[in-house]
Short mmCIF file of C-alpha atoms in Angstrom, two decimals:
data_model
loop_
_atom_site.label_atom_id
_atom_site.label_comp_id
_atom_site.label_asym_id
_atom_site.label_seq_id
_atom_site.Cartn_x
_atom_site.Cartn_y
_atom_site.Cartn_z
CA MET A 69 -4.31 5.21 23.00
CA SER A 70 -2.51 2.84 25.26
CA GLU A 71 1.12 1.84 26.12
CA ARG A 72 2.61 1.36 22.85
CA LYS A 73 4.54 -2.20 22.41
CA ASN A 74 7.24 -3.03 19.93
CA THR A 75 6.91 -6.59 19.98
CA MET A 76 8.64 -8.37 17.59
CA PHE A 77 7.09 -11.91 15.91
CA ASN A 78 10.44 -13.35 14.52
CA PRO A 79 13.30 -11.64 16.13
CA ALA A 80 15.78 -14.21 14.46
CA MET A 81 15.42 -12.78 11.59
CA GLU A 82 13.60 -9.15 12.05
CA ALA A 83 16.59 -8.12 13.77
CA MET A 84 19.41 -9.96 12.14
CA SER A 85 22.69 -8.27 11.32
CA ARG A 86 23.07 -6.78 7.90
CA ASP A 87 25.89 -8.90 6.66
CA GLU A 88 23.65 -12.02 7.76
CA ARG A 89 21.15 -10.56 5.67
CA THR A 90 23.05 -10.09 2.93
CA ALA A 91 24.33 -13.45 3.05
CA LEU A 92 20.74 -15.04 3.41
CA GLN A 93 19.59 -12.96 0.30
CA SER A 94 22.00 -13.45 -1.59
CA LYS A 95 21.46 -17.72 -1.29
CA ARG A 96 17.45 -17.70 -2.01
CA LEU A 97 18.01 -15.24 -4.57
CA ARG A 98 20.23 -17.38 -6.72
CA GLU A 99 18.12 -20.41 -5.53
CA THR A 100 15.30 -18.08 -6.83
CA VAL A 101 16.60 -17.30 -10.27
CA ARG A 102 17.55 -20.62 -11.19
CA ARG A 103 14.21 -21.79 -10.33
CA GLU A 104 12.55 -18.78 -11.94
CA TYR A 105 14.82 -19.66 -15.58
CA ASP A 106 14.23 -23.74 -15.58
CA ASN A 107 10.16 -23.12 -15.03
CA VAL A 108 9.18 -20.11 -16.72
CA PRO A 109 9.81 -19.91 -20.46
CA VAL A 110 9.02 -16.16 -21.01
CA TYR A 111 11.66 -15.20 -18.41
CA ARG A 112 14.17 -17.57 -19.59
CA ALA A 113 13.88 -16.24 -23.06
CA ARG A 114 14.81 -12.53 -21.75
CA MET A 115 17.84 -14.06 -19.66
CA ASP A 116 19.00 -15.50 -22.72
CA GLU A 117 18.52 -12.27 -24.94
CA ILE A 118 20.80 -10.26 -22.54
CA GLY A 119 23.14 -13.04 -22.32
CA VAL A 120 22.71 -13.72 -18.49
CA LYS A 121 22.63 -17.38 -17.00
CA PRO A 122 21.59 -18.25 -13.40
CA GLU A 123 25.28 -18.71 -12.36
CA ASP A 124 26.13 -15.06 -13.00
CA ILE A 125 24.07 -14.33 -10.32
CA ARG A 126 26.25 -14.86 -7.33
CA GLY A 127 24.43 -12.33 -4.80
CA ILE A 128 22.42 -9.13 -4.49
CA GLU A 129 24.55 -7.16 -5.93
CA ASP A 130 24.16 -9.10 -9.29
CA LEU A 131 20.60 -8.30 -8.85
CA LYS A 132 20.93 -5.39 -11.43
CA HIS A 133 21.66 -7.65 -14.47
CA LEU A 134 18.60 -9.34 -14.35
CA PRO A 135 15.36 -8.02 -16.48
CA PHE A 136 12.29 -6.87 -15.18
CA THR A 137 8.93 -8.04 -14.67
CA GLU A 138 5.98 -5.77 -15.54
CA LYS A 139 2.03 -5.77 -14.57
CA THR A 140 1.45 -6.18 -18.04
CA ASP A 141 3.54 -9.92 -18.07
CA LEU A 142 0.54 -10.92 -15.79
CA ARG A 143 -2.01 -9.81 -18.23
CA ASP A 144 -0.17 -11.05 -21.54
CA TYR A 145 0.64 -14.71 -19.94
CA PHE A 146 -2.52 -14.86 -17.88
CA PRO A 147 -3.09 -17.39 -16.56
CA TYR A 148 -0.49 -20.10 -15.46
CA GLY A 149 1.76 -18.45 -18.03
CA LEU A 150 4.29 -17.09 -15.23
CA PHE A 151 3.78 -20.29 -12.60
CA ALA A 152 7.25 -21.87 -11.68
CA SER A 153 5.35 -24.80 -9.82
CA PRO A 154 3.39 -27.46 -11.64
CA LEU A 155 -0.53 -26.96 -10.95
CA GLN A 156 -1.15 -29.45 -8.57
CA ASP A 157 1.26 -27.86 -6.31
CA ILE A 158 -0.59 -24.49 -6.56
CA VAL A 159 -3.54 -24.37 -3.36
CA ARG A 160 -4.04 -21.39 -3.50
CA ILE A 161 -5.20 -18.45 -6.42
CA GLN A 162 -5.41 -14.81 -5.33
CA GLY A 163 -5.86 -11.84 -7.64
CA SER A 164 -7.12 -8.25 -8.54
CA SER A 165 -9.05 -6.76 -11.32
CA GLY A 166 -7.10 -5.75 -14.26
CA THR A 167 -7.08 -2.31 -16.45
CA THR A 168 -7.95 -4.47 -19.67
CA GLY A 169 -11.10 -7.00 -18.65
CA LYS A 170 -8.40 -9.57 -17.71
CA PRO A 171 -8.27 -10.10 -13.96
CA ILE A 172 -4.57 -10.28 -12.63
CA VAL A 173 -4.11 -13.53 -10.49
CA ALA A 174 -1.01 -14.89 -8.58
CA GLY A 175 -0.53 -18.92 -7.75
CA TYR A 176 0.65 -19.86 -4.07
CA THR A 177 2.02 -23.18 -2.67
CA ALA A 178 1.72 -24.31 0.64
CA ASN A 179 5.17 -22.78 1.58
CA ASP A 180 3.88 -19.92 0.09
CA VAL A 181 1.02 -19.12 2.08
CA GLU A 182 2.90 -19.91 4.66
CA VAL A 183 5.44 -17.09 4.47
CA TRP A 184 2.68 -14.71 3.43
CA THR A 185 0.85 -15.76 6.92
CA GLU A 186 4.33 -15.46 8.51
CA MET A 187 4.33 -11.97 7.02
CA MET A 188 1.45 -10.64 7.95
CA ALA A 189 1.93 -12.16 11.84
CA ARG A 190 4.95 -10.06 12.24
CA THR A 191 2.70 -6.83 11.02
CA LEU A 192 0.12 -7.48 13.16
CA SER A 193 2.78 -8.30 16.41
CA ALA A 194 4.29 -4.92 15.34
CA ALA A 195 0.71 -3.23 16.55
CA GLY A 196 0.94 -4.76 19.68
CA ALA A 197 -1.28 -7.66 18.61
CA GLY A 198 -0.99 -11.18 20.64
CA LYS A 199 -3.31 -14.00 21.37
CA ASP A 200 -5.41 -11.75 23.63
CA ASP A 201 -6.41 -9.43 21.17
CA ILE A 202 -9.50 -9.43 18.90
CA VAL A 203 -8.83 -8.67 15.50
CA GLN A 204 -11.42 -7.34 13.16
CA VAL A 205 -11.31 -7.28 9.23
CA ALA A 206 -12.77 -5.25 7.36
CA TYR A 207 -10.92 -5.42 3.97
CA GLY A 208 -12.60 -7.58 1.65
CA TYR A 209 -12.64 -11.53 1.22
CA GLY A 210 -12.01 -13.45 -2.19
CA LEU A 211 -9.56 -13.06 -4.91
CA PHE A 212 -8.46 -9.75 -3.18
CA THR A 213 -5.55 -10.63 -0.93
CA GLY A 214 -6.61 -8.34 2.22
CA GLY A 215 -8.70 -9.90 3.87
CA LEU A 216 -7.45 -13.49 4.03
CA GLY A 217 -3.99 -11.99 4.33
CA ALA A 218 -4.96 -10.37 7.69
CA HIS A 219 -6.75 -13.34 8.69
CA GLN A 220 -4.13 -15.58 8.12
CA GLY A 221 -1.95 -13.45 10.19
CA ALA A 222 -4.37 -12.82 13.22
CA GLY A 223 -4.45 -16.44 13.26
CA LYS A 224 -0.87 -17.36 13.28
CA ILE A 225 -0.15 -14.84 16.59
CA GLY A 226 -3.26 -16.78 18.00
CA ALA A 227 -5.62 -14.01 18.08
CA THR A 228 -9.54 -13.94 17.69
CA VAL A 229 -10.68 -13.02 14.09
CA ILE A 230 -14.13 -11.54 13.27
CA PRO A 231 -13.98 -11.89 9.33
CA MET A 232 -16.48 -9.27 8.63
CA SER A 233 -14.97 -8.52 5.18
CA SER A 234 -15.80 -4.78 3.84
CA GLY A 235 -19.11 -3.13 4.01
CA ASN A 236 -22.00 -3.09 6.22
CA THR A 237 -20.77 -0.13 8.30
CA HIS A 238 -23.80 -0.13 10.95
CA ARG A 239 -22.86 -3.68 11.32
CA GLN A 240 -19.03 -2.79 11.64
CA LEU A 241 -19.55 -0.42 14.38
CA LEU A 242 -22.07 -2.98 16.25
CA MET A 243 -19.55 -5.39 16.18
CA LEU A 244 -16.53 -3.44 16.74
CA ARG A 245 -18.60 -2.17 20.15
CA GLU A 246 -20.22 -5.26 21.20
CA LEU A 247 -17.47 -8.21 20.85
CA GLY A 248 -14.46 -5.90 21.96
CA THR A 249 -12.75 -5.34 19.22
CA THR A 250 -9.13 -4.60 20.00
CA ILE A 251 -6.96 -4.17 16.53
CA LEU A 252 -8.83 -3.29 12.98
CA CYS A 253 -7.99 -3.77 10.03
CA CYS A 254 -9.22 -1.81 6.73
CA THR A 255 -8.39 0.51 4.36
CA PRO A 256 -7.19 3.60 5.90
CA SER A 257 -10.20 5.68 3.84
CA TYR A 258 -12.29 3.03 5.37
CA ALA A 259 -10.91 3.70 8.51
CA LEU A 260 -11.58 7.35 8.41
CA TYR A 261 -15.63 6.58 7.43
CA LEU A 262 -15.78 4.25 10.71
CA GLY A 263 -14.61 7.00 13.04
CA GLU A 264 -16.84 9.54 11.39
CA SER A 265 -19.33 6.77 11.65
CA LEU A 266 -18.88 6.22 15.42
CA ARG A 267 -18.74 9.72 16.29
CA GLU A 268 -22.10 10.25 14.34
CA ALA A 269 -23.35 7.63 16.45
CA GLY A 270 -22.27 9.60 19.64
CA VAL A 271 -19.76 6.85 20.50
CA ASP A 272 -16.94 8.01 22.64
CA PRO A 273 -13.75 6.05 21.80
CA LYS A 274 -12.74 5.71 25.34
CA ASP A 275 -16.16 3.56 25.48
CA ILE A 276 -14.48 0.94 22.96
CA LYS A 277 -11.45 -1.34 23.17
CA LEU A 278 -9.73 -0.44 19.84
CA ARG A 279 -5.89 0.15 20.43
CA ALA A 280 -4.25 0.06 17.04
CA GLY A 281 -5.08 -0.54 13.37
CA CYS A 282 -3.46 -1.63 10.35
CA PHE A 283 -4.44 0.38 7.11
CA GLY A 284 -3.38 -0.36 3.87
CA ALA A 285 -4.31 -0.69 0.05
CA GLU A 286 -4.42 2.89 -0.71
CA PRO A 287 -1.87 5.39 -0.09
CA TRP A 288 -2.44 8.21 2.85
CA THR A 289 -0.82 11.10 4.51
CA GLU A 290 0.37 11.91 7.84
CA ALA A 291 -2.43 14.27 8.54
CA MET A 292 -4.61 11.79 7.70
CA ARG A 293 -3.04 9.45 10.46
CA LYS A 294 -3.62 12.03 12.90
CA ARG A 295 -6.97 12.32 12.07
CA ILE A 296 -8.22 8.62 12.47
CA GLU A 297 -6.18 8.50 15.42
CA GLU A 298 -8.20 11.20 16.99
CA LEU A 299 -11.52 9.90 15.87
CA LEU A 300 -10.95 6.05 17.15
CA GLY A 301 -8.70 6.57 19.67
CA ILE A 302 -6.03 4.11 18.57
CA ASP A 303 -2.36 3.93 16.87
CA ALA A 304 -3.16 4.02 13.26
CA LEU A 305 -0.33 2.07 11.51
CA ASP A 306 0.83 1.73 7.63
CA VAL A 307 0.89 -1.48 6.19
CA TYR A 308 1.99 -2.42 2.32
CA GLY A 309 1.40 -5.33 0.07
CA LEU A 310 0.35 -6.05 -3.48
CA THR A 311 -0.82 -9.46 -5.26
CA GLU A 312 1.71 -10.07 -7.33
CA ILE A 313 4.55 -10.27 -4.27
CA CYS A 314 1.92 -11.90 -1.87
CA GLY A 315 -0.64 -9.76 -0.39
CA PRO A 316 -0.40 -7.31 2.80
CA GLY A 317 2.52 -7.68 4.72
CA VAL A 318 5.19 -6.99 2.29
CA ALA A 319 5.96 -4.50 4.78
CA PHE A 320 4.66 -2.82 7.80
CA GLU A 321 4.96 0.17 10.34
CA CYS A 322 6.15 -0.39 14.13
CA MET A 323 5.01 2.02 16.83
CA GLU A 324 7.78 4.39 15.96
CA LYS A 325 5.77 5.38 12.83
CA HIS A 326 8.64 5.76 10.76
CA GLY A 327 8.54 4.43 7.52
CA MET A 328 7.58 0.44 6.95
CA HIS A 329 9.91 -2.57 7.32
CA ILE A 330 10.52 -4.38 5.04
CA ASN A 331 10.21 -7.73 5.53
CA GLU A 332 14.04 -8.59 3.51
CA ASP A 333 14.42 -12.14 4.39
CA HIS A 334 11.60 -12.83 1.97
CA VAL A 335 11.95 -9.79 -0.43
CA ILE A 336 14.37 -7.56 -2.04
CA ALA A 337 13.75 -4.08 -2.65
CA GLU A 338 15.46 -1.77 -4.93
CA ILE A 339 14.98 2.21 -5.61
CA LEU A 340 15.02 3.16 -9.51
CA ASP A 341 15.25 6.07 -11.36
CA PRO A 342 12.06 6.06 -13.18
CA VAL A 343 13.50 6.85 -16.40
CA THR A 344 17.01 5.60 -16.60
CA HIS A 345 16.17 2.69 -14.41
CA GLU A 346 19.59 2.85 -12.75
CA PRO A 347 19.70 1.92 -9.18
CA LEU A 348 19.21 4.63 -6.19
CA PRO A 349 20.45 4.79 -3.30
CA CYS A 350 18.64 4.69 -0.07
CA GLY A 351 17.27 8.58 1.19
CA GLN A 352 16.81 9.58 -2.83
CA SER A 353 13.26 9.12 -4.13
CA GLY A 354 12.43 6.21 -7.04
CA GLU A 355 10.16 3.85 -8.38
CA LEU A 356 10.12 0.60 -5.97
CA VAL A 357 11.25 -2.37 -7.31
CA PHE A 358 10.48 -5.84 -5.76
CA THR A 359 12.19 -9.44 -5.91
CA THR A 360 10.77 -12.58 -3.93
CA ILE A 361 13.39 -14.94 -2.51
CA THR A 362 11.16 -17.12 -0.87
CA LYS A 363 8.35 -17.28 -3.28
CA GLU A 364 7.90 -20.85 -5.42
CA GLY A 365 4.38 -20.73 -7.36
CA MET A 366 4.92 -17.61 -8.43
CA PRO A 367 8.33 -15.83 -8.06
CA MET A 368 8.49 -12.01 -8.89
CA LEU A 369 12.46 -10.97 -10.57
CA ARG A 370 12.74 -7.14 -10.65
CA TYR A 371 9.02 -6.65 -10.28
CA ARG A 372 8.43 -3.18 -11.40
CA THR A 373 5.46 -1.59 -9.23
CA HIS A 374 5.54 1.75 -10.37
CA ASP A 375 5.35 3.28 -6.80
CA ILE A 376 7.00 6.20 -5.91
CA CYS A 377 8.87 5.94 -2.29
CA VAL A 378 12.42 6.37 -0.40
CA LEU A 379 14.15 3.37 1.38
CA ASP A 380 15.70 4.03 5.01
CA ASP A 381 18.40 1.87 6.19
CA THR A 382 19.22 3.61 9.44
CA PRO A 383 18.69 1.88 12.69
CA CYS A 384 15.05 1.85 13.62
CA ALA A 385 14.44 2.44 17.78
CA CYS A 386 12.23 -0.78 17.89
CA GLY A 387 14.94 -2.59 17.45
CA ARG A 388 14.60 -4.15 13.86
CA THR A 389 17.09 -4.02 11.29
CA LEU A 390 15.13 -4.23 8.09
CA VAL A 391 15.16 -1.80 5.77
CA ARG A 392 12.12 0.99 5.90
CA MET A 393 10.42 2.34 2.78
CA GLY A 394 8.16 5.83 3.25
CA ARG A 395 4.98 6.49 2.24
CA ILE A 396 3.90 6.16 -1.22
CA THR A 397 4.01 9.75 -2.58
CA GLY A 398 2.92 8.62 -6.24
CA ARG A 399 2.98 6.22 -8.88
CA THR A 400 4.82 6.48 -12.44
CA ASP A 401 1.79 5.02 -14.51
CA ASP A 402 -1.35 6.74 -12.58
CA MET A 403 0.41 10.27 -12.21
CA LEU A 404 -1.68 12.77 -13.71
CA VAL A 405 -0.32 14.67 -16.31
CA ILE A 406 -2.22 18.15 -16.88
CA ARG A 407 -0.53 21.04 -19.14
CA GLY A 408 2.55 19.47 -19.33
CA VAL A 409 2.54 19.27 -15.45
CA ASN A 410 3.06 15.84 -13.47
CA VAL A 411 0.36 16.42 -11.10
CA PHE A 412 0.28 13.14 -8.05
CA PRO A 413 -3.20 13.22 -6.45
CA SER A 414 -1.38 13.11 -2.96
CA GLN A 415 -0.11 16.21 -3.57
CA ILE A 416 -3.39 17.77 -3.79
CA GLU A 417 -4.10 15.60 -0.54
CA SER A 418 -1.16 16.89 1.24
CA VAL A 419 -2.15 20.97 0.53
CA LEU A 420 -5.74 19.81 1.67
CA VAL A 421 -5.24 18.36 4.84
CA GLY A 422 -3.41 21.29 6.04
CA VAL A 423 -6.31 23.76 5.30
CA GLN A 424 -8.80 24.48 7.88
CA GLY A 425 -12.54 24.37 7.16
CA VAL A 426 -12.34 21.67 4.93
CA ALA A 427 -12.54 17.61 5.76
CA PRO A 428 -10.03 15.08 4.08
CA HIS A 429 -12.28 14.33 1.86
CA TYR A 430 -11.93 14.99 -2.29
CA MET A 431 -12.28 14.45 -5.78
CA LEU A 432 -10.07 15.71 -8.58
CA VAL A 433 -12.05 16.14 -11.73
CA VAL A 434 -9.92 16.21 -14.49
CA ASP A 435 -11.17 17.23 -18.49
CA ARG A 436 -10.41 19.21 -21.64
CA VAL A 437 -11.92 22.33 -22.72
CA HIS A 438 -10.86 23.60 -26.06
CA SER A 439 -7.80 21.72 -26.26
CA THR A 440 -7.04 22.65 -22.71
CA ASP A 441 -6.69 20.66 -19.93
CA THR A 442 -8.74 21.75 -16.73
CA LEU A 443 -8.37 20.55 -13.20
CA GLU A 444 -11.25 21.00 -10.79
CA VAL A 445 -10.73 20.40 -7.16
CA GLN A 446 -13.65 18.93 -5.13
CA VAL A 447 -13.39 19.41 -1.39
CA GLU A 448 -15.62 19.13 1.32
CA MET A 449 -16.41 21.78 3.66
CA THR A 450 -16.88 20.70 7.58
CA ASP A 451 -20.03 21.67 9.39
CA GLN A 452 -18.58 25.02 10.74
CA MET A 453 -17.31 26.13 7.52
CA PHE A 454 -20.83 25.21 5.42
CA SER A 455 -22.78 27.52 7.93
CA ASP A 456 -20.10 30.82 7.38
CA THR A 457 -20.60 33.66 5.36
CA VAL A 458 -20.22 33.71 1.62
CA SER A 459 -16.85 36.00 1.89
CA HIS A 460 -15.29 33.63 4.14
CA ILE A 461 -15.88 30.63 1.93
CA GLU A 462 -14.34 32.49 -1.27
CA GLN A 463 -11.75 33.45 1.30
CA LEU A 464 -11.06 29.82 1.60
CA LYS A 465 -11.21 28.53 -2.10
CA GLN A 466 -8.57 31.41 -3.18
CA LEU A 467 -6.38 30.05 -0.28
CA ILE A 468 -6.48 26.53 -1.34
CA ARG A 469 -6.14 27.27 -5.20
CA ASP A 470 -2.85 29.75 -4.00
CA ARG A 471 -1.50 26.66 -2.44
CA ILE A 472 -2.00 24.08 -5.08
CA LYS A 473 -0.12 26.42 -7.36
CA GLN A 474 2.69 26.81 -5.34
CA VAL A 475 2.92 22.84 -4.40
CA VAL A 476 2.16 21.71 -7.87
CA GLY A 477 3.07 23.98 -10.56
CA ILE A 478 -1.03 24.94 -12.03
CA THR A 479 -4.10 26.59 -11.39
CA ALA A 480 -7.22 24.65 -10.46
CA SER A 481 -10.80 25.36 -10.15
CA ILE A 482 -11.86 24.92 -6.55
CA LYS A 483 -15.10 23.75 -5.38
CA LEU A 484 -16.16 23.58 -1.66
CA VAL A 485 -19.07 21.14 -1.37
CA ALA A 486 -21.26 20.45 1.44
CA PRO A 487 -20.15 17.88 4.58
CA ARG A 488 -20.35 14.29 3.73
CA SER A 489 -21.65 14.84 0.01
CA ILE A 490 -18.58 13.25 -1.49
CA PRO A 491 -19.11 9.33 -1.92
CA ARG A 492 -17.22 7.52 0.51
CA SER A 493 -15.83 3.94 0.02
CA GLU A 494 -15.80 0.93 1.67
CA GLY A 495 -12.25 -0.32 0.07
CA LYS A 496 -10.05 2.04 -2.01
CA ALA A 497 -11.45 5.61 -2.50
CA LYS A 498 -11.68 6.77 -6.26
CA ARG A 499 -10.05 9.85 -5.79
CA VAL A 500 -9.58 11.04 -9.65
CA ILE A 501 -12.35 11.31 -12.74
CA ASP A 502 -10.68 12.13 -15.55
CA ASN A 503 -12.84 12.83 -18.36
CA ARG A 504 -10.26 13.57 -20.97
CA LYS A 505 -10.14 11.47 -24.40
CA LEU A 506 -6.38 10.65 -23.95
#
């Protein structure tokens, strides 16, 4: 890995004093609430129902008085019911697939696109990227925000962009080697796959120019970061975003790798108790809730992400004063309940990545047999372990079973499978198969 550079794209905003930022956030929040109330009938009705008017919101301390916005709202009022700008002012529509058949879309004004581009420019700059870099974008393009978001940010900092999109791994590696890619943008699971494929092709990381990567769109662990960095010889940085807020770039890691800096001049983050919905202080784990304060096309007030994490407002060595969010440790809405126990896939992953003899590729298969929930953990063995004795393999299974029991609190069936037998993903990795009829 090369010398680390903690580069800021916009120091005036990224290193602003807390008092200055609070004043800026309060001003922008008042403007956004008024815009939402005046232009989005469904949200105006919700505010009226609880007796809150725009003039009641004087600053960020009043945020708690506003009603929530949920992902179901985007489906219920699809396609334009949450837009706060007339359609003729919307220059871009992005979206994602919905769980009930309807897609989720978000509308962007020209200013919204520019704000999003700025946030991604900060993301790439924090990875040390600049106008002399070559950025390979292996996120998907189209309605999905990953590809275009990274592309726009790379263009903003003046870098050369390779718009590869996802898939076609052989071609990805060819371009990476021949074009001298220095920055890679994709999902962490695909970065891992590219690293494995590079090694299998006999390419030494020292023989390529790749220096850093911005990886997001799915949760990953520190152990997975370490493996990616080993395989590719880079600094692997986390990036967070979601279509409803703007796309990737809502938050980003710097080279300190101690949490993702949230772009607080554009969004306000809260951590709430998932059950009571009461605000929690920094340092306590809870549900992440975002409020956009510069978005025009489709502002989101108190949008429940259902992601579980922790906020950290202590100073960062990089010089940024932006609050940081920790890694996503689970979700309140995709949490598995198995025999009455709450289970997050990330908990299982945290166990597996600490076990020698298995690779960081796994699948959780949940079923119901004779009215009882079952959990099977399928995990790949390393090449060395695959050729080991039956007794050693059985010992490994028992070790994993015991550790999962300690961490999660339930007994799982462990199935060790051959190396490279679990399907690789060129997008978001599929980790769970739930066969129950719930």
